[in-house]
JSON list of C-alpha atoms and ligand atoms in Angstrom, two decimals:
[
{"chain": "A", "resi": 21, "resn": "MET", "atom": "CA", "xyz": [7.42, 16.11, 12.43]},
{"chain": "A", "resi": 22, "resn": "SER", "atom": "CA", "xyz": [7.97, 13.60, 15.25]},
{"chain": "A", "resi": 23, "resn": "VAL", "atom": "CA", "xyz": [11.16, 11.50, 15.24]},
{"chain": "A", "resi": 24, "resn": "ASP", "atom": "CA", "xyz": [9.60, 8.22, 14.18]},
{"chain": "A", "resi": 25, "resn": "ALA", "atom": "CA", "xyz": [7.25, 9.69, 11.53]},
{"chain": "A", "resi": 26, "resn": "ILE", "atom": "CA", "xyz": [7.62, 8.01, 8.14]},
{"chain": "A", "resi": 27, "resn": "VAL", "atom": "CA", "xyz": [5.22, 10.38, 6.44]},
{"chain": "A", "resi": 28, "resn": "SER", "atom": "CA", "xyz": [4.02, 13.82, 7.37]},
{"chain": "A", "resi": 29, "resn": "LEU", "atom": "CA", "xyz": [1.34, 15.69, 5.41]},
{"chain": "A", "resi": 30, "resn": "LYS", "atom": "CA", "xyz": [0.62, 19.34, 6.11]},
{"chain": "A", "resi": 31, "resn": "GLN", "atom": "CA", "xyz": [-2.44, 21.16, 4.79]},
{"chain": "A", "resi": 32, "resn": "VAL", "atom": "CA", "xyz": [-2.57, 19.02, 1.68]},
{"chain": "A", "resi": 33, "resn": "HIS", "atom": "CA", "xyz": [-5.05, 20.02, -1.02]},
{"chain": "A", "resi": 34, "resn": "LYS", "atom": "CA", "xyz": [-5.67, 18.11, -4.24]},
{"chain": "A", "resi": 35, "resn": "SER", "atom": "CA", "xyz": [-8.18, 18.70, -7.03]},
{"chain": "A", "resi": 36, "resn": "TYR", "atom": "CA", "xyz": [-8.84, 17.17, -10.44]},
{"chain": "A", "resi": 37, "resn": "ALA", "atom": "CA", "xyz": [-10.07, 18.80, -13.63]},
{"chain": "A", "resi": 38, "resn": "LEU", "atom": "CA", "xyz": [-13.52, 17.59, -14.58]},
{"chain": "A", "resi": 39, "resn": "GLY", "atom": "CA", "xyz": [-14.75, 19.22, -17.78]},
{"chain": "A", "resi": 40, "resn": "GLU", "atom": "CA", "xyz": [-15.07, 22.93, -17.07]},
{"chain": "A", "resi": 41, "resn": "THR", "atom": "CA", "xyz": [-14.89, 22.54, -13.30]},
{"chain": "A", "resi": 42, "resn": "ARG", "atom": "CA", "xyz": [-12.57, 21.06, -10.69]},
{"chain": "A", "resi": 43, "resn": "VAL", "atom": "CA", "xyz": [-13.35, 18.35, -8.15]},
{"chain": "A", "resi": 44, "resn": "GLN", "atom": "CA", "xyz": [-11.81, 19.01, -4.74]},
{"chain": "A", "resi": 45, "resn": "ALA", "atom": "CA", "xyz": [-10.60, 15.54, -3.70]},
{"chain": "A", "resi": 46, "resn": "LEU", "atom": "CA", "xyz": [-8.64, 16.60, -0.60]},
{"chain": "A", "resi": 47, "resn": "ARG", "atom": "CA", "xyz": [-9.24, 19.78, 1.39]},
{"chain": "A", "resi": 48, "resn": "GLY", "atom": "CA", "xyz": [-6.47, 20.51, 3.86]},
{"chain": "A", "resi": 49, "resn": "VAL", "atom": "CA", "xyz": [-5.31, 17.15, 5.23]},
{"chain": "A", "resi": 50, "resn": "ASP", "atom": "CA", "xyz": [-2.82, 16.99, 8.11]},
{"chain": "A", "resi": 51, "resn": "LEU", "atom": "CA", "xyz": [-1.49, 13.52, 8.87]},
{"chain": "A", "resi": 52, "resn": "GLU", "atom": "CA", "xyz": [1.49, 11.71, 10.39]},
{"chain": "A", "resi": 53, "resn": "LEU", "atom": "CA", "xyz": [2.19, 8.01, 10.02]},
{"chain": "A", "resi": 54, "resn": "HIS", "atom": "CA", "xyz": [4.70, 6.40, 12.36]},
{"chain": "A", "resi": 55, "resn": "ARG", "atom": "CA", "xyz": [6.99, 3.42, 12.10]},
{"chain": "A", "resi": 56, "resn": "GLY", "atom": "CA", "xyz": [5.24, 0.19, 13.08]},
{"chain": "A", "resi": 57, "resn": "GLU", "atom": "CA", "xyz": [1.70, 1.57, 12.95]},
{"chain": "A", "resi": 58, "resn": "PHE", "atom": "CA", "xyz": [-1.25, -0.27, 11.46]},
{"chain": "A", "resi": 59, "resn": "THR", "atom": "CA", "xyz": [-3.78, 2.30, 10.31]},
{"chain": "A", "resi": 60, "resn": "ALA", "atom": "CA", "xyz": [-7.13, 2.03, 8.56]},
{"chain": "A", "resi": 61, "resn": "LEU", "atom": "CA", "xyz": [-8.35, 4.86, 6.35]},
{"chain": "A", "resi": 62, "resn": "VAL", "atom": "CA", "xyz": [-12.12, 4.66, 6.31]},
{"chain": "A", "resi": 63, "resn": "GLY", "atom": "CA", "xyz": [-14.59, 6.63, 4.24]},
{"chain": "A", "resi": 64, "resn": "PRO", "atom": "CA", "xyz": [-17.34, 6.26, 1.67]},
{"chain": "A", "resi": 65, "resn": "SER", "atom": "CA", "xyz": [-16.61, 5.95, -2.02]},
{"chain": "A", "resi": 66, "resn": "GLY", "atom": "CA", "xyz": [-15.46, 9.31, -3.41]},
{"chain": "A", "resi": 67, "resn": "SER", "atom": "CA", "xyz": [-14.27, 10.65, -0.03]},
{"chain": "A", "resi": 68, "resn": "GLY", "atom": "CA", "xyz": [-10.66, 10.90, -1.26]},
{"chain": "A", "resi": 69, "resn": "LYS", "atom": "CA", "xyz": [-9.07, 7.66, 0.06]},
{"chain": "A", "resi": 70, "resn": "SER", "atom": "CA", "xyz": [-7.26, 6.71, -3.17]},
{"chain": "A", "resi": 71, "resn": "THR", "atom": "CA", "xyz": [-6.10, 10.28, -3.69]},
{"chain": "A", "resi": 72, "resn": "LEU", "atom": "CA", "xyz": [-4.66, 10.35, -0.18]},
{"chain": "A", "resi": 73, "resn": "LEU", "atom": "CA", "xyz": [-2.91, 6.98, -0.66]},
{"chain": "A", "resi": 74, "resn": "HIS", "atom": "CA", "xyz": [-1.42, 8.21, -3.95]},
{"chain": "A", "resi": 75, "resn": "LEU", "atom": "CA", "xyz": [0.00, 11.28, -2.23]},
{"chain": "A", "resi": 76, "resn": "VAL", "atom": "CA", "xyz": [1.34, 9.33, 0.76]},
{"chain": "A", "resi": 77, "resn": "GLY", "atom": "CA", "xyz": [2.86, 6.79, -1.67]},
{"chain": "A", "resi": 78, "resn": "CYS", "atom": "CA", "xyz": [4.62, 9.45, -3.78]},
{"chain": "A", "resi": 79, "resn": "ILE", "atom": "CA", "xyz": [2.60, 8.50, -6.89]},
{"chain": "A", "resi": 80, "resn": "ASP", "atom": "CA", "xyz": [1.20, 12.00, -7.15]},
{"chain": "A", "resi": 81, "resn": "GLU", "atom": "CA", "xyz": [1.86, 15.51, -5.83]},
{"chain": "A", "resi": 82, "resn": "PRO", "atom": "CA", "xyz": [-0.46, 17.87, -3.97]},
{"chain": "A", "resi": 83, "resn": "ASP", "atom": "CA", "xyz": [-1.71, 21.17, -5.45]},
{"chain": "A", "resi": 84, "resn": "SER", "atom": "CA", "xyz": [-0.66, 22.84, -2.21]},
{"chain": "A", "resi": 85, "resn": "GLY", "atom": "CA", "xyz": [0.63, 21.81, 1.19]},
{"chain": "A", "resi": 86, "resn": "SER", "atom": "CA", "xyz": [3.57, 19.50, 1.81]},
{"chain": "A", "resi": 87, "resn": "VAL", "atom": "CA", "xyz": [4.31, 15.77, 1.86]},
{"chain": "A", "resi": 88, "resn": "LEU", "atom": "CA", "xyz": [7.44, 14.69, 3.71]},
{"chain": "A", "resi": 89, "resn": "PHE", "atom": "CA", "xyz": [8.38, 11.05, 3.14]},
{"chain": "A", "resi": 90, "resn": "ASP", "atom": "CA", "xyz": [11.16, 9.70, 5.37]},
{"chain": "A", "resi": 91, "resn": "GLY", "atom": "CA", "xyz": [12.38, 13.28, 5.79]},
{"chain": "A", "resi": 92, "resn": "THR", "atom": "CA", "xyz": [12.33, 14.11, 2.05]},
{"chain": "A", "resi": 93, "resn": "ASP", "atom": "CA", "xyz": [10.06, 16.85, 0.72]},
{"chain": "A", "resi": 94, "resn": "VAL", "atom": "CA", "xyz": [8.35, 14.95, -2.12]},
{"chain": "A", "resi": 95, "resn": "GLY", "atom": "CA", "xyz": [7.22, 18.18, -3.82]},
{"chain": "A", "resi": 96, "resn": "LYS", "atom": "CA", "xyz": [10.87, 19.14, -4.43]},
{"chain": "A", "resi": 97, "resn": "LEU", "atom": "CA", "xyz": [11.71, 15.92, -6.31]},
{"chain": "A", "resi": 98, "resn": "ASP", "atom": "CA", "xyz": [11.58, 15.48, -10.08]},
{"chain": "A", "resi": 99, "resn": "ASP", "atom": "CA", "xyz": [9.67, 12.51, -11.55]},
{"chain": "A", "resi": 100, "resn": "ASN", "atom": "CA", "xyz": [12.71, 10.20, -11.59]},
{"chain": "A", "resi": 101, "resn": "ALA", "atom": "CA", "xyz": [13.71, 10.89, -8.02]},
{"chain": "A", "resi": 102, "resn": "ARG", "atom": "CA", "xyz": [10.11, 10.44, -6.91]},
{"chain": "A", "resi": 103, "resn": "SER", "atom": "CA", "xyz": [9.90, 7.07, -8.70]},
{"chain": "A", "resi": 104, "resn": "ARG", "atom": "CA", "xyz": [13.16, 5.94, -7.08]},
{"chain": "A", "resi": 105, "resn": "LEU", "atom": "CA", "xyz": [11.88, 6.89, -3.63]},
{"chain": "A", "resi": 106, "resn": "ARG", "atom": "CA", "xyz": [8.61, 5.05, -4.30]},
{"chain": "A", "resi": 107, "resn": "ASN", "atom": "CA", "xyz": [10.28, 1.92, -5.72]},
{"chain": "A", "resi": 108, "resn": "HIS", "atom": "CA", "xyz": [12.61, 1.57, -2.76]},
{"chain": "A", "resi": 109, "resn": "LYS", "atom": "CA", "xyz": [10.47, 2.65, 0.13]},
{"chain": "A", "resi": 110, "resn": "VAL", "atom": "CA", "xyz": [6.80, 1.98, -0.64]},
{"chain": "A", "resi": 111, "resn": "GLY", "atom": "CA", "xyz": [4.92, -1.27, -1.26]},
{"chain": "A", "resi": 112, "resn": "PHE", "atom": "CA", "xyz": [1.48, -1.20, -2.89]},
{"chain": "A", "resi": 113, "resn": "ILE", "atom": "CA", "xyz": [-1.45, -3.61, -2.65]},
{"chain": "A", "resi": 114, "resn": "PHE", "atom": "CA", "xyz": [-4.45, -3.00, -4.91]},
{"chain": "A", "resi": 115, "resn": "GLN", "atom": "CA", "xyz": [-8.11, -3.95, -4.84]},
{"chain": "A", "resi": 116, "resn": "SER", "atom": "CA", "xyz": [-7.80, -5.92, -8.09]},
{"chain": "A", "resi": 117, "resn": "PHE", "atom": "CA", "xyz": [-4.46, -7.57, -7.14]},
{"chain": "A", "resi": 118, "resn": "ASN", "atom": "CA", "xyz": [-2.70, -6.36, -10.34]},
{"chain": "A", "resi": 119, "resn": "LEU", "atom": "CA", "xyz": [-0.68, -9.54, -10.83]},
{"chain": "A", "resi": 120, "resn": "VAL", "atom": "CA", "xyz": [0.98, -10.40, -14.14]},
{"chain": "A", "resi": 121, "resn": "PRO", "atom": "CA", "xyz": [-1.10, -13.31, -15.50]},
{"chain": "A", "resi": 122, "resn": "VAL", "atom": "CA", "xyz": [1.69, -14.98, -17.52]},
{"chain": "A", "resi": 123, "resn": "LEU", "atom": "CA", "xyz": [4.13, -15.04, -14.60]},
{"chain": "A", "resi": 124, "resn": "SER", "atom": "CA", "xyz": [4.14, -17.61, -11.79]},
{"chain": "A", "resi": 125, "resn": "VAL", "atom": "CA", "xyz": [3.54, -16.66, -8.17]},
{"chain": "A", "resi": 126, "resn": "TYR", "atom": "CA", "xyz": [7.32, -16.78, -7.64]},
{"chain": "A", "resi": 127, "resn": "GLU", "atom": "CA", "xyz": [8.02, -14.54, -10.65]},
{"chain": "A", "resi": 128, "resn": "ASN", "atom": "CA", "xyz": [5.31, -12.04, -9.71]},
{"chain": "A", "resi": 129, "resn": "ILE", "atom": "CA", "xyz": [6.86, -11.65, -6.26]},
{"chain": "A", "resi": 130, "resn": "GLU", "atom": "CA", "xyz": [10.38, -11.44, -7.68]},
{"chain": "A", "resi": 131, "resn": "LEU", "atom": "CA", "xyz": [9.44, -8.70, -10.17]},
{"chain": "A", "resi": 132, "resn": "PRO", "atom": "CA", "xyz": [9.96, -5.60, -7.97]},
{"chain": "A", "resi": 133, "resn": "LEU", "atom": "CA", "xyz": [13.39, -6.91, -6.93]},
{"chain": "A", "resi": 134, "resn": "LEU", "atom": "CA", "xyz": [14.66, -6.88, -10.51]},
{"chain": "A", "resi": 135, "resn": "ILE", "atom": "CA", "xyz": [15.15, -3.12, -10.27]},
{"chain": "A", "resi": 136, "resn": "HIS", "atom": "CA", "xyz": [17.19, -3.48, -7.07]},
{"chain": "A", "resi": 137, "resn": "PRO", "atom": "CA", "xyz": [20.61, -3.98, -8.70]},
{"chain": "A", "resi": 138, "resn": "ASN", "atom": "CA", "xyz": [22.59, -4.37, -5.48]},
{"chain": "A", "resi": 139, "resn": "LEU", "atom": "CA", "xyz": [21.00, -7.73, -4.62]},
{"chain": "A", "resi": 140, "resn": "THR", "atom": "CA", "xyz": [22.79, -10.91, -5.75]},
{"chain": "A", "resi": 141, "resn": "PRO", "atom": "CA", "xyz": [20.68, -13.66, -7.38]},
{"chain": "A", "resi": 142, "resn": "THR", "atom": "CA", "xyz": [21.04, -15.73, -4.18]},
{"chain": "A", "resi": 143, "resn": "GLU", "atom": "CA", "xyz": [19.85, -12.86, -1.98]},
{"chain": "A", "resi": 144, "resn": "ARG", "atom": "CA", "xyz": [16.98, -12.29, -4.37]},
{"chain": "A", "resi": 145, "resn": "ARG", "atom": "CA", "xyz": [15.95, -15.95, -4.23]},
{"chain": "A", "resi": 146, "resn": "GLU", "atom": "CA", "xyz": [16.07, -15.93, -0.42]},
{"chain": "A", "resi": 147, "resn": "ARG", "atom": "CA", "xyz": [13.97, -12.77, -0.22]},
{"chain": "A", "resi": 148, "resn": "VAL", "atom": "CA", "xyz": [11.33, -14.20, -2.56]},
{"chain": "A", "resi": 149, "resn": "LYS", "atom": "CA", "xyz": [11.18, -17.51, -0.69]},
{"chain": "A", "resi": 150, "resn": "ALA", "atom": "CA", "xyz": [10.86, -15.74, 2.66]},
{"chain": "A", "resi": 151, "resn": "ALA", "atom": "CA", "xyz": [8.03, -13.54, 1.32]},
{"chain": "A", "resi": 152, "resn": "ILE", "atom": "CA", "xyz": [6.22, -16.61, -0.07]},
{"chain": "A", "resi": 153, "resn": "ALA", "atom": "CA", "xyz": [6.55, -18.34, 3.31]},
{"chain": "A", "resi": 154, "resn": "ASP", "atom": "CA", "xyz": [5.30, -15.21, 5.12]},
{"chain": "A", "resi": 155, "resn": "VAL", "atom": "CA", "xyz": [2.01, -15.40, 3.22]},
{"chain": "A", "resi": 156, "resn": "GLY", "atom": "CA", "xyz": [1.78, -19.22, 3.38]},
{"chain": "A", "resi": 157, "resn": "LEU", "atom": "CA", "xyz": [1.91, -19.92, -0.37]},
{"chain": "A", "resi": 158, "resn": "GLU", "atom": "CA", "xyz": [4.90, -22.31, -0.56]},
{"chain": "A", "resi": 159, "resn": "GLU", "atom": "CA", "xyz": [2.82, -24.94, -2.37]},
{"chain": "A", "resi": 160, "resn": "PHE", "atom": "CA", "xyz": [1.69, -22.48, -5.03]},
{"chain": "A", "resi": 161, "resn": "ALA", "atom": "CA", "xyz": [5.01, -20.87, -5.99]},
{"chain": "A", "resi": 162, "resn": "GLN", "atom": "CA", "xyz": [5.02, -22.27, -9.53]},
{"chain": "A", "resi": 163, "resn": "GLN", "atom": "CA", "xyz": [1.32, -21.69, -10.28]},
{"chain": "A", "resi": 164, "resn": "VAL", "atom": "CA", "xyz": [0.03, -18.81, -12.40]},
{"chain": "A", "resi": 165, "resn": "PRO", "atom": "CA", "xyz": [-2.42, -16.41, -10.70]},
{"chain": "A", "resi": 166, "resn": "ASP", "atom": "CA", "xyz": [-5.40, -17.73, -12.73]},
{"chain": "A", "resi": 167, "resn": "LYS", "atom": "CA", "xyz": [-5.23, -21.00, -10.80]},
{"chain": "A", "resi": 168, "resn": "LEU", "atom": "CA", "xyz": [-5.59, -19.26, -7.44]},
{"chain": "A", "resi": 169, "resn": "SER", "atom": "CA", "xyz": [-8.56, -18.01, -5.43]},
{"chain": "A", "resi": 170, "resn": "GLY", "atom": "CA", "xyz": [-9.09, -14.28, -4.80]},
{"chain": "A", "resi": 171, "resn": "GLY", "atom": "CA", "xyz": [-7.69, -14.57, -1.27]},
{"chain": "A", "resi": 172, "resn": "GLN", "atom": "CA", "xyz": [-4.60, -16.39, -2.52]},
{"chain": "A", "resi": 173, "resn": "ARG", "atom": "CA", "xyz": [-4.05, -13.79, -5.23]},
{"chain": "A", "resi": 174, "resn": "GLN", "atom": "CA", "xyz": [-4.19, -11.04, -2.65]},
{"chain": "A", "resi": 175, "resn": "ARG", "atom": "CA", "xyz": [-1.60, -12.98, -0.60]},
{"chain": "A", "resi": 176, "resn": "VAL", "atom": "CA", "xyz": [0.68, -12.96, -3.65]},
{"chain": "A", "resi": 177, "resn": "ALA", "atom": "CA", "xyz": [0.17, -9.19, -3.93]},
{"chain": "A", "resi": 178, "resn": "ILE", "atom": "CA", "xyz": [1.01, -8.79, -0.23]},
{"chain": "A", "resi": 179, "resn": "ALA", "atom": "CA", "xyz": [4.22, -10.82, -0.66]},
{"chain": "A", "resi": 180, "resn": "ARG", "atom": "CA", "xyz": [5.13, -8.71, -3.72]},
{"chain": "A", "resi": 181, "resn": "ALA", "atom": "CA", "xyz": [4.60, -5.53, -1.66]},
{"chain": "A", "resi": 182, "resn": "LEU", "atom": "CA", "xyz": [6.79, -6.83, 1.19]},
{"chain": "A", "resi": 183, "resn": "VAL", "atom": "CA", "xyz": [9.66, -8.35, -0.76]},
{"chain": "A", "resi": 184, "resn": "THR", "atom": "CA", "xyz": [11.48, -5.04, -1.22]},
{"chain": "A", "resi": 185, "resn": "GLN", "atom": "CA", "xyz": [11.33, -4.50, 2.57]},
{"chain": "A", "resi": 186, "resn": "PRO", "atom": "CA", "xyz": [9.65, -1.12, 2.18]},
{"chain": "A", "resi": 187, "resn": "LEU", "atom": "CA", "xyz": [9.29, 1.45, 4.90]},
{"chain": "A", "resi": 188, "resn": "LEU", "atom": "CA", "xyz": [5.54, 1.61, 4.35]},
{"chain": "A", "resi": 189, "resn": "VAL", "atom": "CA", "xyz": [2.94, -0.64, 2.71]},
{"chain": "A", "resi": 190, "resn": "LEU", "atom": "CA", "xyz": [-0.17, 1.03, 1.26]},
{"chain": "A", "resi": 191, "resn": "ALA", "atom": "CA", "xyz": [-3.22, -1.07, 0.47]},
{"chain": "A", "resi": 192, "resn": "ASP", "atom": "CA", "xyz": [-6.06, 0.52, -1.50]},
{"chain": "A", "resi": 193, "resn": "GLU", "atom": "CA", "xyz": [-9.28, -1.34, -0.57]},
{"chain": "A", "resi": 194, "resn": "PRO", "atom": "CA", "xyz": [-7.40, -4.69, -0.50]},
{"chain": "A", "resi": 195, "resn": "THR", "atom": "CA", "xyz": [-10.50, -6.59, 0.59]},
{"chain": "A", "resi": 196, "resn": "ALA", "atom": "CA", "xyz": [-13.09, -5.00, -1.71]},
{"chain": "A", "resi": 197, "resn": "ASN", "atom": "CA", "xyz": [-13.13, -7.95, -4.15]},
{"chain": "A", "resi": 198, "resn": "LEU", "atom": "CA", "xyz": [-13.19, -10.64, -1.46]},
{"chain": "A", "resi": 199, "resn": "ASP", "atom": "CA", "xyz": [-16.00, -12.31, 0.49]},
{"chain": "A", "resi": 200, "resn": "SER", "atom": "CA", "xyz": [-16.17, -11.29, 4.15]},
{"chain": "A", "resi": 201, "resn": "VAL", "atom": "CA", "xyz": [-14.49, -14.42, 5.58]},
{"chain": "A", "resi": 202, "resn": "THR", "atom": "CA", "xyz": [-11.56, -14.04, 3.15]},
{"chain": "A", "resi": 203, "resn": "ALA", "atom": "CA", "xyz": [-11.45, -10.29, 3.82]},
{"chain": "A", "resi": 204, "resn": "HIS", "atom": "CA", "xyz": [-11.01, -10.92, 7.55]},
{"chain": "A", "resi": 205, "resn": "ARG", "atom": "CA", "xyz": [-8.26, -13.49, 6.80]},
{"chain": "A", "resi": 206, "resn": "ILE", "atom": "CA", "xyz": [-6.40, -10.93, 4.69]},
{"chain": "A", "resi": 207, "resn": "ILE", "atom": "CA", "xyz": [-6.64, -8.40, 7.54]},
{"chain": "A", "resi": 208, "resn": "ASP", "atom": "CA", "xyz": [-5.45, -11.16, 9.96]},
{"chain": "A", "resi": 209, "resn": "LEU", "atom": "CA", "xyz": [-2.42, -11.74, 7.72]},
{"chain": "A", "resi": 210, "resn": "MET", "atom": "CA", "xyz": [-1.61, -8.03, 7.51]},
{"chain": "A", "resi": 211, "resn": "LEU", "atom": "CA", "xyz": [-1.95, -7.71, 11.31]},
{"chain": "A", "resi": 212, "resn": "GLU", "atom": "CA", "xyz": [0.36, -10.71, 11.78]},
{"chain": "A", "resi": 213, "resn": "LEU", "atom": "CA", "xyz": [2.98, -9.23, 9.44]},
{"chain": "A", "resi": 214, "resn": "ASN", "atom": "CA", "xyz": [2.69, -5.93, 11.28]},
{"chain": "A", "resi": 215, "resn": "GLU", "atom": "CA", "xyz": [3.31, -7.66, 14.62]},
{"chain": "A", "resi": 216, "resn": "LYS", "atom": "CA", "xyz": [5.96, -10.19, 13.59]},
{"chain": "A", "resi": 217, "resn": "ARG", "atom": "CA", "xyz": [7.81, -8.34, 10.84]},
{"chain": "A", "resi": 218, "resn": "LYS", "atom": "CA", "xyz": [7.07, -4.81, 12.07]},
{"chain": "A", "resi": 219, "resn": "VAL", "atom": "CA", "xyz": [5.64, -3.85, 8.67]},
{"chain": "A", "resi": 220, "resn": "THR", "atom": "CA", "xyz": [3.95, -0.43, 8.72]},
{"chain": "A", "resi": 221, "resn": "PHE", "atom": "CA", "xyz": [0.57, -0.54, 6.97]},
{"chain": "A", "resi": 222, "resn": "LEU", "atom": "CA", "xyz": [-1.97, 2.04, 5.84]},
{"chain": "A", "resi": 223, "resn": "PHE", "atom": "CA", "xyz": [-5.00, 0.45, 4.23]},
{"chain": "A", "resi": 224, "resn": "SER", "atom": "CA", "xyz": [-8.23, 1.95, 2.98]},
{"chain": "A", "resi": 225, "resn": "THR", "atom": "CA", "xyz": [-11.66, 0.43, 3.26]},
{"chain": "A", "resi": 226, "resn": "HIS", "atom": "CA", "xyz": [-15.29, 1.46, 3.08]},
{"chain": "A", "resi": 227, "resn": "ASP", "atom": "CA", "xyz": [-16.21, -1.56, 5.20]},
{"chain": "A", "resi": 228, "resn": "GLU", "atom": "CA", "xyz": [-16.98, -0.39, 8.75]},
{"chain": "A", "resi": 229, "resn": "LYS", "atom": "CA", "xyz": [-16.75, -3.98, 10.03]},
{"chain": "A", "resi": 230, "resn": "LEU", "atom": "CA", "xyz": [-13.06, -4.21, 9.21]},
{"chain": "A", "resi": 231, "resn": "MET", "atom": "CA", "xyz": [-12.02, -1.06, 11.01]},
{"chain": "A", "resi": 232, "resn": "VAL", "atom": "CA", "xyz": [-12.85, -2.47, 14.48]},
{"chain": "A", "resi": 233, "resn": "ARG", "atom": "CA", "xyz": [-9.89, -4.80, 14.00]},
{"chain": "A", "resi": 234, "resn": "VAL", "atom": "CA", "xyz": [-7.44, -1.94, 13.85]},
{"chain": "A", "resi": 235, "resn": "ALA", "atom": "CA", "xyz": [-5.82, 0.22, 16.53]},
{"chain": "A", "resi": 236, "resn": "ARG", "atom": "CA", "xyz": [-5.77, 3.48, 14.58]},
{"chain": "A", "resi": 237, "resn": "THR", "atom": "CA", "xyz": [-8.58, 4.57, 12.32]},
{"chain": "A", "resi": 238, "resn": "LEU", "atom": "CA", "xyz": [-8.69, 7.72, 10.21]},
{"chain": "A", "resi": 239, "resn": "HIS", "atom": "CA", "xyz": [-12.09, 8.83, 8.93]},
{"chain": "A", "resi": 240, "resn": "LEU", "atom": "CA", "xyz": [-12.17, 10.67, 5.64]},
{"chain": "A", "resi": 241, "resn": "GLN", "atom": "CA", "xyz": [-15.26, 12.56, 4.59]},
{"chain": "A", "resi": 242, "resn": "ASP", "atom": "CA", "xyz": [-15.55, 14.89, 1.60]},
{"chain": "A", "resi": 243, "resn": "GLY", "atom": "CA", "xyz": [-11.78, 15.18, 1.36]},
{"chain": "A", "resi": 244, "resn": "ALA", "atom": "CA", "xyz": [-11.14, 16.03, 5.00]},
{"chain": "A", "resi": 245, "resn": "LEU", "atom": "CA", "xyz": [-10.13, 13.92, 8.00]},
{"chain": "A", "resi": 246, "resn": "ARG", "atom": "CA", "xyz": [-12.68, 13.93, 10.79]},
{"chain": "A", "resi": 247, "resn": "PRO", "atom": "CA", "xyz": [-11.16, 15.27, 14.01]},
{"chain": "B", "resi": 18, "resn": "LIG", "atom": "P1", "xyz": [-12.19, 7.14, -2.88]},
{"chain": "B", "resi": 18, "resn": "LIG", "atom": "O1", "xyz": [-10.89, 6.39, -3.03]},
{"chain": "B", "resi": 18, "resn": "LIG", "atom": "O2", "xyz": [-12.54, 7.42, -1.44]},
{"chain": "B", "resi": 18, "resn": "LIG", "atom": "O3", "xyz": [-13.33, 6.50, -3.61]},
{"chain": "B", "resi": 18, "resn": "LIG", "atom": "P2", "xyz": [-11.01, 9.10, -4.70]},
{"chain": "B", "resi": 18, "resn": "LIG", "atom": "O4", "xyz": [-9.75, 9.62, -4.10]},
{"chain": "B", "resi": 18, "resn": "LIG", "atom": "O5", "xyz": [-10.90, 8.05, -5.76]},
{"chain": "B", "resi": 18, "resn": "LIG", "atom": "O6", "xyz": [-11.98, 8.59, -3.52]},
{"chain": "B", "resi": 18, "resn": "LIG", "atom": "O7", "xyz": [-11.85, 10.29, -5.32]},
{"chain": "B", "resi": 18, "resn": "LIG", "atom": "C1", "xyz": [-12.11, 11.52, -4.63]},
{"chain": "B", "resi": 18, "resn": "LIG", "atom": "C2", "xyz": [-12.85, 12.47, -5.57]},
{"chain": "B", "resi": 18, "resn": "LIG", "atom": "O8", "xyz": [-11.99, 12.85, -6.65]},
{"chain": "B", "resi": 18, "resn": "LIG", "atom": "C3", "xyz": [-14.09, 11.85, -6.22]},
{"chain": "B", "resi": 18, "resn": "LIG", "atom": "O9", "xyz": [-15.06, 12.86, -6.38]},
{"chain": "B", "resi": 18, "resn": "LIG", "atom": "C4", "xyz": [-13.57, 11.39, -7.58]},
{"chain": "B", "resi": 18, "resn": "LIG", "atom": "O10", "xyz": [-14.61, 11.35, -8.53]},
{"chain": "B", "resi": 18, "resn": "LIG", "atom": "C5", "xyz": [-12.54, 12.45, -7.91]},
{"chain": "B", "resi": 18, "resn": "LIG", "atom": "N1", "xyz": [-11.42, 11.93, -8.72]},
{"chain": "B", "resi": 18, "resn": "LIG", "atom": "C6", "xyz": [-10.50, 10.99, -8.36]},
{"chain": "B", "resi": 18, "resn": "LIG", "atom": "N2", "xyz": [-9.61, 10.77, -9.33]},
{"chain": "B", "resi": 18, "resn": "LIG", "atom": "C7", "xyz": [-9.96, 11.60, -10.36]},
{"chain": "B", "resi": 18, "resn": "LIG", "atom": "C8", "xyz": [-9.41, 11.87, -11.66]},
{"chain": "B", "resi": 18, "resn": "LIG", "atom": "N3", "xyz": [-8.32, 11.24, -12.10]},
{"chain": "B", "resi": 18, "resn": "LIG", "atom": "N4", "xyz": [-10.06, 12.77, -12.43]},
{"chain": "B", "resi": 18, "resn": "LIG", "atom": "C9", "xyz": [-11.16, 13.43, -12.01]},
{"chain": "B", "resi": 18, "resn": "LIG", "atom": "N5", "xyz": [-11.70, 13.25, -10.77]},
{"chain": "B", "resi": 18, "resn": "LIG", "atom": "C10", "xyz": [-11.13, 12.35, -9.97]}
]
């Protein structure tokens, strides 16, 4: 594992039970992600992108092979320790935004900080305000998500992922529910945050047009990374 690797996967296999059989979702994936990188994971639907993001993000464990996250062997952790690692070091952005409809933009972004007990209320407020400013939603802080466009909702989700200052942000098809102009704006925003705030991103997409925007592209096909 190189010095600046945040995540290192070695010969990772993952399958799911499907009736009497098993679906092989990942078949021997080797991968390193480094601090400051902006990486696109590209592949058709069913190629294993979500499965790979779940393993990188310590949501799930492999059947075999190893996942090292920030030097910790994730396979050796119990569920609680794995959740703690995930809550403190990983930010997630989802295709369908996953915002809480009854909470305001501000409260949605504040939510993940409520389990960070060492922050004072003032520090928490400053973090939330900075995250809102980073995604350009100052005017919308008191709105509920229903009042916002798809692109704005995804900005809220990006701010929520960043507010804990995670080591790595994972985005599972973050642009799939957006029109192409908005999709490019969301990628622009992620690229800007990568450059200015040094946020490390791994995002998945099946849209070949988006991957040309990105320095590092990984191609997943039938559960394996193309060489
Ligand atoms: P992608 O994100 O590229 O669409 P996935 O990682 O979701 O790919 O899925 C990879 C393969 O694993 C697919 O064949 C899918 O049907 C299967 N799969 C994913 N999750 C499950 C699950 N929970 N149970 C059964 N099969 C699954």
